[in-house]
mmCIF file of C-alpha atoms in Angstrom:
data_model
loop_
_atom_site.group_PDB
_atom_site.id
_atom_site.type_symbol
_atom_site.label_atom_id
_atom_site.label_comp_id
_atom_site.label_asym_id
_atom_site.label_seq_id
_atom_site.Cartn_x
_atom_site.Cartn_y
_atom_site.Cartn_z
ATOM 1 C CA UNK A 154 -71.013 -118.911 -70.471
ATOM 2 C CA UNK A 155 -68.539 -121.957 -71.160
ATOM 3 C CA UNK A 156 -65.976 -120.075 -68.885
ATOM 4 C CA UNK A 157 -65.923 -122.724 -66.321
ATOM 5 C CA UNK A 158 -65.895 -125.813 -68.542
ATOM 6 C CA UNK A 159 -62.777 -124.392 -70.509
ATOM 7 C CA UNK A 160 -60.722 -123.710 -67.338
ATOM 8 C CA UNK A 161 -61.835 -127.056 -65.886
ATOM 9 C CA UNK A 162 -61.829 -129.255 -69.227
ATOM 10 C CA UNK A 163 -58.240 -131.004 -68.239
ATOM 11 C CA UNK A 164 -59.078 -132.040 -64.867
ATOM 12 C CA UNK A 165 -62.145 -133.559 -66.244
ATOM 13 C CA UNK A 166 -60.630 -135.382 -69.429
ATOM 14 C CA UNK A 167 -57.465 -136.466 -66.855
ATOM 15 C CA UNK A 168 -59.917 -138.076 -64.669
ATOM 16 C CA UNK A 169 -62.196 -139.088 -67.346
ATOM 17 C CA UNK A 170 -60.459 -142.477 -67.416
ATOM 18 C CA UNK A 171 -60.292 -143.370 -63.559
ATOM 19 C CA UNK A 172 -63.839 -142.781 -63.277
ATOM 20 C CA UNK A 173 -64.808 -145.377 -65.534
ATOM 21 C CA UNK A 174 -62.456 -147.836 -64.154
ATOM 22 C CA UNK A 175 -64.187 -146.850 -60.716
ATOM 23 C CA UNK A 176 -67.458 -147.056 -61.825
ATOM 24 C CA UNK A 177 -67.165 -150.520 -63.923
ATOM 25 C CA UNK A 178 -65.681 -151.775 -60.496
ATOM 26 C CA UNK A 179 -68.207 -150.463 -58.159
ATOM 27 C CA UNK A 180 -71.073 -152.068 -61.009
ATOM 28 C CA UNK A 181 -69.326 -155.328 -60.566
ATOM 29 C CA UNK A 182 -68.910 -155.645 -56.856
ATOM 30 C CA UNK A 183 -71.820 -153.960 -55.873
ATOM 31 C CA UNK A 184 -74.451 -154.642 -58.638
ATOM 32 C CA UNK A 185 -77.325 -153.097 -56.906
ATOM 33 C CA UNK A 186 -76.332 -149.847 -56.808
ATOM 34 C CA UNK A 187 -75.582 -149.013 -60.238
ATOM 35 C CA UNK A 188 -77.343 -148.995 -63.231
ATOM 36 C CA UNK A 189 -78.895 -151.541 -65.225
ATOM 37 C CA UNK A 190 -77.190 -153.353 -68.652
ATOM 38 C CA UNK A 191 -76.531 -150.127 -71.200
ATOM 39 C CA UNK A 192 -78.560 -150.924 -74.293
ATOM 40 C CA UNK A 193 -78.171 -148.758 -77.661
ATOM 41 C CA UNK A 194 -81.147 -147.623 -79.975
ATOM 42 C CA UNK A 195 -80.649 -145.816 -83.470
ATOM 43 C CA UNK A 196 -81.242 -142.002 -83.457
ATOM 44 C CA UNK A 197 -81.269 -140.514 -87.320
ATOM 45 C CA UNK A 198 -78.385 -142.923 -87.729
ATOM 46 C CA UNK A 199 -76.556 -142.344 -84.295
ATOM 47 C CA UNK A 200 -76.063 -145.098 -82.280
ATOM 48 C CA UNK A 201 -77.277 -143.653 -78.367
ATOM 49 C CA UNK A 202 -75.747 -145.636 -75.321
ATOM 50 C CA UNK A 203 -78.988 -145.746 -72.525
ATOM 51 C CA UNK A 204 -79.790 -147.080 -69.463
ATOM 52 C CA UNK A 205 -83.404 -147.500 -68.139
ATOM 53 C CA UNK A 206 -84.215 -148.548 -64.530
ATOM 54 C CA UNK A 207 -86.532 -148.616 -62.047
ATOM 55 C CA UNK A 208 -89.735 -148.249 -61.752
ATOM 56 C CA UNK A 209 -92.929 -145.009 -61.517
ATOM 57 C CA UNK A 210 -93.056 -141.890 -63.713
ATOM 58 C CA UNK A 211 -89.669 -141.051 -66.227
ATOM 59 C CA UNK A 212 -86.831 -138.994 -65.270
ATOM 60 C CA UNK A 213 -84.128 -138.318 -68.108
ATOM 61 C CA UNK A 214 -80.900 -137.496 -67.090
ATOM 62 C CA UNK A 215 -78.225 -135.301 -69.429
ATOM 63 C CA UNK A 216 -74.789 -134.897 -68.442
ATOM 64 C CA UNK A 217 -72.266 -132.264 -69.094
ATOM 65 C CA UNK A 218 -70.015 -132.052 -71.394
ATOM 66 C CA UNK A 219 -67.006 -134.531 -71.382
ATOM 67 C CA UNK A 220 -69.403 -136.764 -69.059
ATOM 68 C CA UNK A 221 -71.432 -139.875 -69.681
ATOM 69 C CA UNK A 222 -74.326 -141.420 -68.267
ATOM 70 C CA UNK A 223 -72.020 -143.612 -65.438
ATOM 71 C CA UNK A 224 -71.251 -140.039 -63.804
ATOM 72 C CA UNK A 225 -75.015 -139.718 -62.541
ATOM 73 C CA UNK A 226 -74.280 -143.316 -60.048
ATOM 74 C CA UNK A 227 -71.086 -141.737 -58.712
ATOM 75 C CA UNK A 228 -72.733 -139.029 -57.766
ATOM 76 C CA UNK A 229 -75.529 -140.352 -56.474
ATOM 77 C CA UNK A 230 -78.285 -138.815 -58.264
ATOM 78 C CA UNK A 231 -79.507 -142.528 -59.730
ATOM 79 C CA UNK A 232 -79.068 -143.976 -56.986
ATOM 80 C CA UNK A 233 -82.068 -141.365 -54.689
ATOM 81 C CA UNK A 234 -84.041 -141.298 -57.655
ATOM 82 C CA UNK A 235 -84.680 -144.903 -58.708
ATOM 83 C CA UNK A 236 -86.065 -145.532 -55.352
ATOM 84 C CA UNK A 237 -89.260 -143.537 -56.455
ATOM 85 C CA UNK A 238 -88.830 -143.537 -60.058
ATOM 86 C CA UNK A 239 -87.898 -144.917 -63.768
ATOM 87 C CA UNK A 240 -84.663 -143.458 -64.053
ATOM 88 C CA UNK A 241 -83.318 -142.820 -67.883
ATOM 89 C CA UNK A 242 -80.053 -141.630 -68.402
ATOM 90 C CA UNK A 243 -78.146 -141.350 -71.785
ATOM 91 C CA UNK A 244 -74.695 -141.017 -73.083
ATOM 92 C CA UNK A 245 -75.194 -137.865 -75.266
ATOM 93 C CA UNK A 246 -73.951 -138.231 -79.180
ATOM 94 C CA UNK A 247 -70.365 -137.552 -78.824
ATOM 95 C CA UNK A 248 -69.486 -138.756 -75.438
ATOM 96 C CA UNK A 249 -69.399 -142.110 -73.526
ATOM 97 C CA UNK A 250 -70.004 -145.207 -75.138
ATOM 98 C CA UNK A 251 -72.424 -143.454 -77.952
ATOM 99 C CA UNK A 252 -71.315 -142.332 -81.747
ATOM 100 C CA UNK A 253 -69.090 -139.428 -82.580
ATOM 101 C CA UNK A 254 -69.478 -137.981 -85.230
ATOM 102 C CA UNK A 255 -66.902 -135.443 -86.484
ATOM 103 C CA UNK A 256 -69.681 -133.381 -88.689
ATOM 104 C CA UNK A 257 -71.017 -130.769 -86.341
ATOM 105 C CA UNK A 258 -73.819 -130.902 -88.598
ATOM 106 C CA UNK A 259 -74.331 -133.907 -86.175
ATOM 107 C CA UNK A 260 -74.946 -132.003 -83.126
ATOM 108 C CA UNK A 261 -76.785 -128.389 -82.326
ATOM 109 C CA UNK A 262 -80.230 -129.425 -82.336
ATOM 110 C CA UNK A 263 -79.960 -133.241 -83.015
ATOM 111 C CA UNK A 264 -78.272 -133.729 -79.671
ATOM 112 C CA UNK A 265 -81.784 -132.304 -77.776
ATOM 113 C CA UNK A 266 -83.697 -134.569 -80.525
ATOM 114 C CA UNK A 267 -81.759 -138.024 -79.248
ATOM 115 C CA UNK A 268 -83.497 -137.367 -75.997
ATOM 116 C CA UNK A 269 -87.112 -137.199 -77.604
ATOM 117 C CA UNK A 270 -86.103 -139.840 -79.752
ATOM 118 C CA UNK A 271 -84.911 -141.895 -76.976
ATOM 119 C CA UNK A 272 -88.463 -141.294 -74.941
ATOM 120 C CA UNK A 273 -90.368 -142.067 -78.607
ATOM 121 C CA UNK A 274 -87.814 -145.501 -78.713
ATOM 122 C CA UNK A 275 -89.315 -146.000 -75.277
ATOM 123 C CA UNK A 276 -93.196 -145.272 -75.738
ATOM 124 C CA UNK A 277 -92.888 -142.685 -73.016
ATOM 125 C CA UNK A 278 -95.139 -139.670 -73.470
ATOM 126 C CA UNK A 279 -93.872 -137.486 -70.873
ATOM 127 C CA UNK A 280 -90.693 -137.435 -68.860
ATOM 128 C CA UNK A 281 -89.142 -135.234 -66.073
ATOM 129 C CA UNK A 282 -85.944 -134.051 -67.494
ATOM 130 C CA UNK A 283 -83.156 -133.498 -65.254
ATOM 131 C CA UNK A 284 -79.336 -131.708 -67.195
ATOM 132 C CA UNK A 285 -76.524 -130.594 -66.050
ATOM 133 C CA UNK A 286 -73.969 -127.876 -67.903
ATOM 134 C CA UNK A 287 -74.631 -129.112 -71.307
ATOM 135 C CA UNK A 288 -77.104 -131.372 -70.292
ATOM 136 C CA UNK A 289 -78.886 -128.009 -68.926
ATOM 137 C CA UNK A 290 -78.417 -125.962 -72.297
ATOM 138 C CA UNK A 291 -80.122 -129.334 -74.254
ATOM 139 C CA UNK A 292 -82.965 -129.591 -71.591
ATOM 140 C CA UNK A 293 -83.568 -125.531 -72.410
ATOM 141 C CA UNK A 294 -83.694 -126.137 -75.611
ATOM 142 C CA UNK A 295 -86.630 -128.891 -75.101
ATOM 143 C CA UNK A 296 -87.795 -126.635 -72.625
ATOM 144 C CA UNK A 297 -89.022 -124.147 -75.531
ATOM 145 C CA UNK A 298 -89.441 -126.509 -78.278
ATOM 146 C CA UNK A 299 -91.084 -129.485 -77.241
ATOM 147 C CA UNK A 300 -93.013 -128.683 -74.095
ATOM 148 C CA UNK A 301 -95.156 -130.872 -74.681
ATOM 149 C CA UNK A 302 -93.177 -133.991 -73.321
ATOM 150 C CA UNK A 303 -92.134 -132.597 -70.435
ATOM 151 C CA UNK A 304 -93.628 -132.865 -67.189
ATOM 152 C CA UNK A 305 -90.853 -130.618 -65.082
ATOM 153 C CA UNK A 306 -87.362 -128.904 -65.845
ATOM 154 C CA UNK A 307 -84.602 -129.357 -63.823
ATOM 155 C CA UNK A 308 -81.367 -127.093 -64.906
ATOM 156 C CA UNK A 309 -78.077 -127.887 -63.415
ATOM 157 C CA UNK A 310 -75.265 -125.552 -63.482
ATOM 158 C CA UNK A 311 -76.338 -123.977 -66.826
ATOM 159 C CA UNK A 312 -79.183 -121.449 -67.774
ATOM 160 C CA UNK A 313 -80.579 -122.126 -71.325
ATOM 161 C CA UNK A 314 -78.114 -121.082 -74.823
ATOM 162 C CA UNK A 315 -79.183 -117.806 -75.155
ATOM 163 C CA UNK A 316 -77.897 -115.908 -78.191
ATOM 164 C CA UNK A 317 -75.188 -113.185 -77.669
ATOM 165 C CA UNK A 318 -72.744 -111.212 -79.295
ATOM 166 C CA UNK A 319 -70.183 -113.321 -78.461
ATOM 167 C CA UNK A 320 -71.431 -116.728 -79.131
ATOM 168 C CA UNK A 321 -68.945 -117.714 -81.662
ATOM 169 C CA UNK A 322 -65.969 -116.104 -80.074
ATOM 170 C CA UNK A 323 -66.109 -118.280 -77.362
ATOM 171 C CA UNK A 324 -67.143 -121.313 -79.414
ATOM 172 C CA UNK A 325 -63.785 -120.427 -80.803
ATOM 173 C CA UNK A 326 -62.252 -120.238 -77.407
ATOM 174 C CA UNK A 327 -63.836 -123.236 -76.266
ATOM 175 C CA UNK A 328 -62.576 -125.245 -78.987
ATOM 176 C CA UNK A 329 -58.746 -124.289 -79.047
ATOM 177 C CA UNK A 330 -59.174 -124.954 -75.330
ATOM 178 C CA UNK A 331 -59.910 -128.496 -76.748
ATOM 179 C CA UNK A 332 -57.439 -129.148 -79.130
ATOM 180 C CA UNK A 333 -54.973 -128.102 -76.593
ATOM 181 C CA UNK A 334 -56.039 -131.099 -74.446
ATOM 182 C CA UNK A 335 -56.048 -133.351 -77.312
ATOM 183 C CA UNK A 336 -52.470 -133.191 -77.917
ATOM 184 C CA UNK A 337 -51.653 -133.613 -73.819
ATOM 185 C CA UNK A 338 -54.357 -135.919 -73.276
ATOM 186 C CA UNK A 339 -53.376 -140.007 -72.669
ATOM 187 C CA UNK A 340 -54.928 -142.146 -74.676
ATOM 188 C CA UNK A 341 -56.433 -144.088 -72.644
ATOM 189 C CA UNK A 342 -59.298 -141.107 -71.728
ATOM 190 C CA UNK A 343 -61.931 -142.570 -74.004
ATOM 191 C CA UNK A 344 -62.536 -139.183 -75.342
ATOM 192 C CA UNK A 345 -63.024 -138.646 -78.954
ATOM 193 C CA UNK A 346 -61.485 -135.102 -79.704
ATOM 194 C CA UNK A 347 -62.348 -134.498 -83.068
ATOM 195 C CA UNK A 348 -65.924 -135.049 -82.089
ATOM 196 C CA UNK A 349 -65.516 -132.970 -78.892
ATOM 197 C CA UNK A 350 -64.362 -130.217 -80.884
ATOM 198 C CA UNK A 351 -67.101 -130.010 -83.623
ATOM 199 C CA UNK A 352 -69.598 -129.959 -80.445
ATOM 200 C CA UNK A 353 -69.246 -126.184 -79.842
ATOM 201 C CA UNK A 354 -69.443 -125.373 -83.526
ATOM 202 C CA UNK A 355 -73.208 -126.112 -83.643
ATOM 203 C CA UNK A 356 -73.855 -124.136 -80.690
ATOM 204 C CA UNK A 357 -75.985 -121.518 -82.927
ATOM 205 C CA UNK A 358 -78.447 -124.482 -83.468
ATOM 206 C CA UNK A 359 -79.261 -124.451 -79.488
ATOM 207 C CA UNK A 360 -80.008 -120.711 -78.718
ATOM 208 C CA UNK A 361 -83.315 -120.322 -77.494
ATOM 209 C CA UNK A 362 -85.224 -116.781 -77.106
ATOM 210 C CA UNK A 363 -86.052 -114.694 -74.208
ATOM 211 C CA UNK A 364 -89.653 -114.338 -74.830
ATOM 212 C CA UNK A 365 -90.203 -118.174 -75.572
ATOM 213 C CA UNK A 366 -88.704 -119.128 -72.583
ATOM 214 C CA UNK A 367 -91.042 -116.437 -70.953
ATOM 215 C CA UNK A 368 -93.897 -118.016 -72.262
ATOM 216 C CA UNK A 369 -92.883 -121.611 -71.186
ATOM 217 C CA UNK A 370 -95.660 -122.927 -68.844
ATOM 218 C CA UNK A 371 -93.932 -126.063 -67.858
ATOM 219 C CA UNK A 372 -92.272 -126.270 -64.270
ATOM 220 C CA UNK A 373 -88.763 -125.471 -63.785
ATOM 221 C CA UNK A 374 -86.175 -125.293 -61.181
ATOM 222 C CA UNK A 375 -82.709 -123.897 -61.645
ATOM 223 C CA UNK A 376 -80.063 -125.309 -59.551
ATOM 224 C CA UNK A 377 -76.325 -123.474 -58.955
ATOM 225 C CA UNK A 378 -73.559 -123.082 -56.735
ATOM 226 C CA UNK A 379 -72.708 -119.604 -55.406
ATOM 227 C CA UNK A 380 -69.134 -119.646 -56.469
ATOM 228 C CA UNK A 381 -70.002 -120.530 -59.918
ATOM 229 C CA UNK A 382 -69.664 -118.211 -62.953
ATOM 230 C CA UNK A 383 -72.937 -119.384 -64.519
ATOM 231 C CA UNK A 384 -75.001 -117.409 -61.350
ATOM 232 C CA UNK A 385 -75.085 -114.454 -63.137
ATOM 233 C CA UNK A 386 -76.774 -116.297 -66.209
ATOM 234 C CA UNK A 387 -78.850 -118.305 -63.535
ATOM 235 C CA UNK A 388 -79.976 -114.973 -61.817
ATOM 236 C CA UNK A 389 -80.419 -113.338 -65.079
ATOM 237 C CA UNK A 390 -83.259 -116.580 -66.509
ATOM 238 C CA UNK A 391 -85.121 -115.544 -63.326
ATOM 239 C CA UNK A 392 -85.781 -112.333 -64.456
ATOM 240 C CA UNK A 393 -86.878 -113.822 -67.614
ATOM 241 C CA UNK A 394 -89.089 -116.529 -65.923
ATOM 242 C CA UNK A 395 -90.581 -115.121 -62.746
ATOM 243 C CA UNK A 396 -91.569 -118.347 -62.183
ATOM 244 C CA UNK A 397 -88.877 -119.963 -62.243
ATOM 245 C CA UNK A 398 -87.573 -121.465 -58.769
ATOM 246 C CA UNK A 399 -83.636 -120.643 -58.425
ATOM 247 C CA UNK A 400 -81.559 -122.807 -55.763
ATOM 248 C CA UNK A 401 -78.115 -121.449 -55.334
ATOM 249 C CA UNK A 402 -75.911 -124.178 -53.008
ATOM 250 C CA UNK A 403 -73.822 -121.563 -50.098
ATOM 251 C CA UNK A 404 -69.983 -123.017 -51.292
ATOM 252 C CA UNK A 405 -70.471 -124.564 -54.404
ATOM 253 C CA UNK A 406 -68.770 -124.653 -57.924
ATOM 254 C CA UNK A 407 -69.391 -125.631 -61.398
ATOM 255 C CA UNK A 408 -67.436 -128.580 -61.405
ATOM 256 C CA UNK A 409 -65.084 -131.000 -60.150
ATOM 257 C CA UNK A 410 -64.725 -131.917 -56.048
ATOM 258 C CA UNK A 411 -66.741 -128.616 -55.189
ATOM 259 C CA UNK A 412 -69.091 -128.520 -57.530
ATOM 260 C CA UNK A 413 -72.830 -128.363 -56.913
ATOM 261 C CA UNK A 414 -73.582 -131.826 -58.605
ATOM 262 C CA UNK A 415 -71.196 -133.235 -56.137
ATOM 263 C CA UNK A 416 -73.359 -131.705 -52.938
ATOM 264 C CA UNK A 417 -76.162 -133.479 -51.136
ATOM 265 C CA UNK A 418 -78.231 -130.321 -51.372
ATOM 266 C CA UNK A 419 -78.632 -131.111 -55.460
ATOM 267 C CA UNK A 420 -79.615 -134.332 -54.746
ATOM 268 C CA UNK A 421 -82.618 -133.348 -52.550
ATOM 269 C CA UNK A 422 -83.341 -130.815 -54.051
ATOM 270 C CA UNK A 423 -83.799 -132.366 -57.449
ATOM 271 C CA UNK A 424 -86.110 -135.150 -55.790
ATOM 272 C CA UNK A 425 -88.267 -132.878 -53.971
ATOM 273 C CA UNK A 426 -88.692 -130.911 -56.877
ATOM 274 C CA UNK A 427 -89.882 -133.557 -58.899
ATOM 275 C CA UNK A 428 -91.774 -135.830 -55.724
ATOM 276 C CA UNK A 429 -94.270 -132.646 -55.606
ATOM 277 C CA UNK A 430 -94.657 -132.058 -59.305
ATOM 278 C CA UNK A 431 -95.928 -135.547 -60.156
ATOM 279 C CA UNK A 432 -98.737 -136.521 -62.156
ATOM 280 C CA UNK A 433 -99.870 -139.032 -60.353
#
């Protein structure tokens, strides 16, 4: 299921770069669009980059892999939400401005945990939980295991880590895939590769079960473009969760200019979603 993300990993580490010069620029001359000042908090000994703005009930957001919280503002998620809401968003262990740690004992699990952690740091009960790509596998996992602090799902581009016969052959994949773009890469990308590559080793640690996500009561939307590879997994979690609502944007792709994350469709879609499911 990390088909996409390997073919697509060098246009996104390329750019990697540009978009934080971009961002840092657009933060400076046009302060109130972005987010608020990053802050850090310890999680088991990792240091997690967050932001926290605005104002109403919590939405977390989880990025994809390679990403960091700054890529929610340039595509304007942050920016529709915080109108309504207090808008979280995170630089998952590994990526961005947070640790990275070249154990992958580090990661599997513990990379879900720095989001409870992060709404514990916080004194938030529940939050609306919002990932995309690897964000999505994380938010599955917390979908299953701690459903308790969840008020609604939201999975972007990626259908829960379920466990299949090829799971570590395509860890394997995935990670030559990154070492390849380690020793092309400039320097200047921010990216931590050692770290990037341990990532996919801890996969195992994610998978989540058909019949507990079948028994998940919490509401959850899956969101995916039609021309990307993860439909059939998308298509295949509905059968698993009748419930589940499935959006598939006419067009879109996993990632990069045409992907679904990019289209104005995900944006409303994800606010709607969450604007009817609210507690209050």
């Amino acid at each position: 299921m990390e088909t996409l993300f390997v073919e697509t990993l060098s246009n996104q580490l390329s750019q990697a770069y540009w978009i934080r010069v971009v961002t840092l620029m657009c933060l400076v001359l046009f302060p109130g669009t972005g987010f608020a000042e990053p802050k850090f908090f310890n999680s088991a000994g990792v240091q997690i980059r967050y932001t926290d703005d605005g104002k109403g009930e919590p939405i977390v957001l989880i990025h994809g892999f390679t990403g960091s919280l700054d890529g929610w503002t340039r595509v304007g998620v942050h920016e529709k939400l915080v109108k309504e809401f207090r808008v979280i968003a995170l630089d998952c262990r590994g990526h961005g401005e947070s640790d990275k740690p070249h154990d992958p004992k580090k990661y599997g699990s513990e990379m879900a945990e720095d989001i409870i952690r992060l709404l514990n740091h916080l004194k938030i009960e529940k939050a609306h939980l919002v990932g995309y790509s690897m964000g999505a596998r994380l938010t599955g996992y917390l979908l299953v295991n701690k459903p308790e602090r969840l008020i609604t799902v939201t999975l972007g581009g990626s259908p829960p880590r379920l466990s299949s016969a090829d799971h570590k052959e395509r860890a394997k994949r995935f990670i030559s895939n990154v070492q390849e773009q380690a020793r092309t890469a400039d320097a200047s990308d921010g990216q931590d590769y050692k770290a990037l590559a341990a990532i996919p080793l801890s996969w195992e640690e994610q998978v989540v079960s058909e019949s507990q996500l079948s028994s998940t009561t919490v509401p959850t939307i899956a969101i995916v473009g039609s021309e990307d590879p993860r439909l059939f997994g998308m298509k295949e979690l509905k059968n698993i969760m009748p419930a589940l609502k499935l959006v598939v944007i006419d067009g879109a792709t996993h990632g990069g200019d045409d992907g679904a994350l990019r289209r104005p469709e995900f944006i409303h879609t994800v606010y709607d979603f969450i604007y009817s499911h609210r507690l209050q």
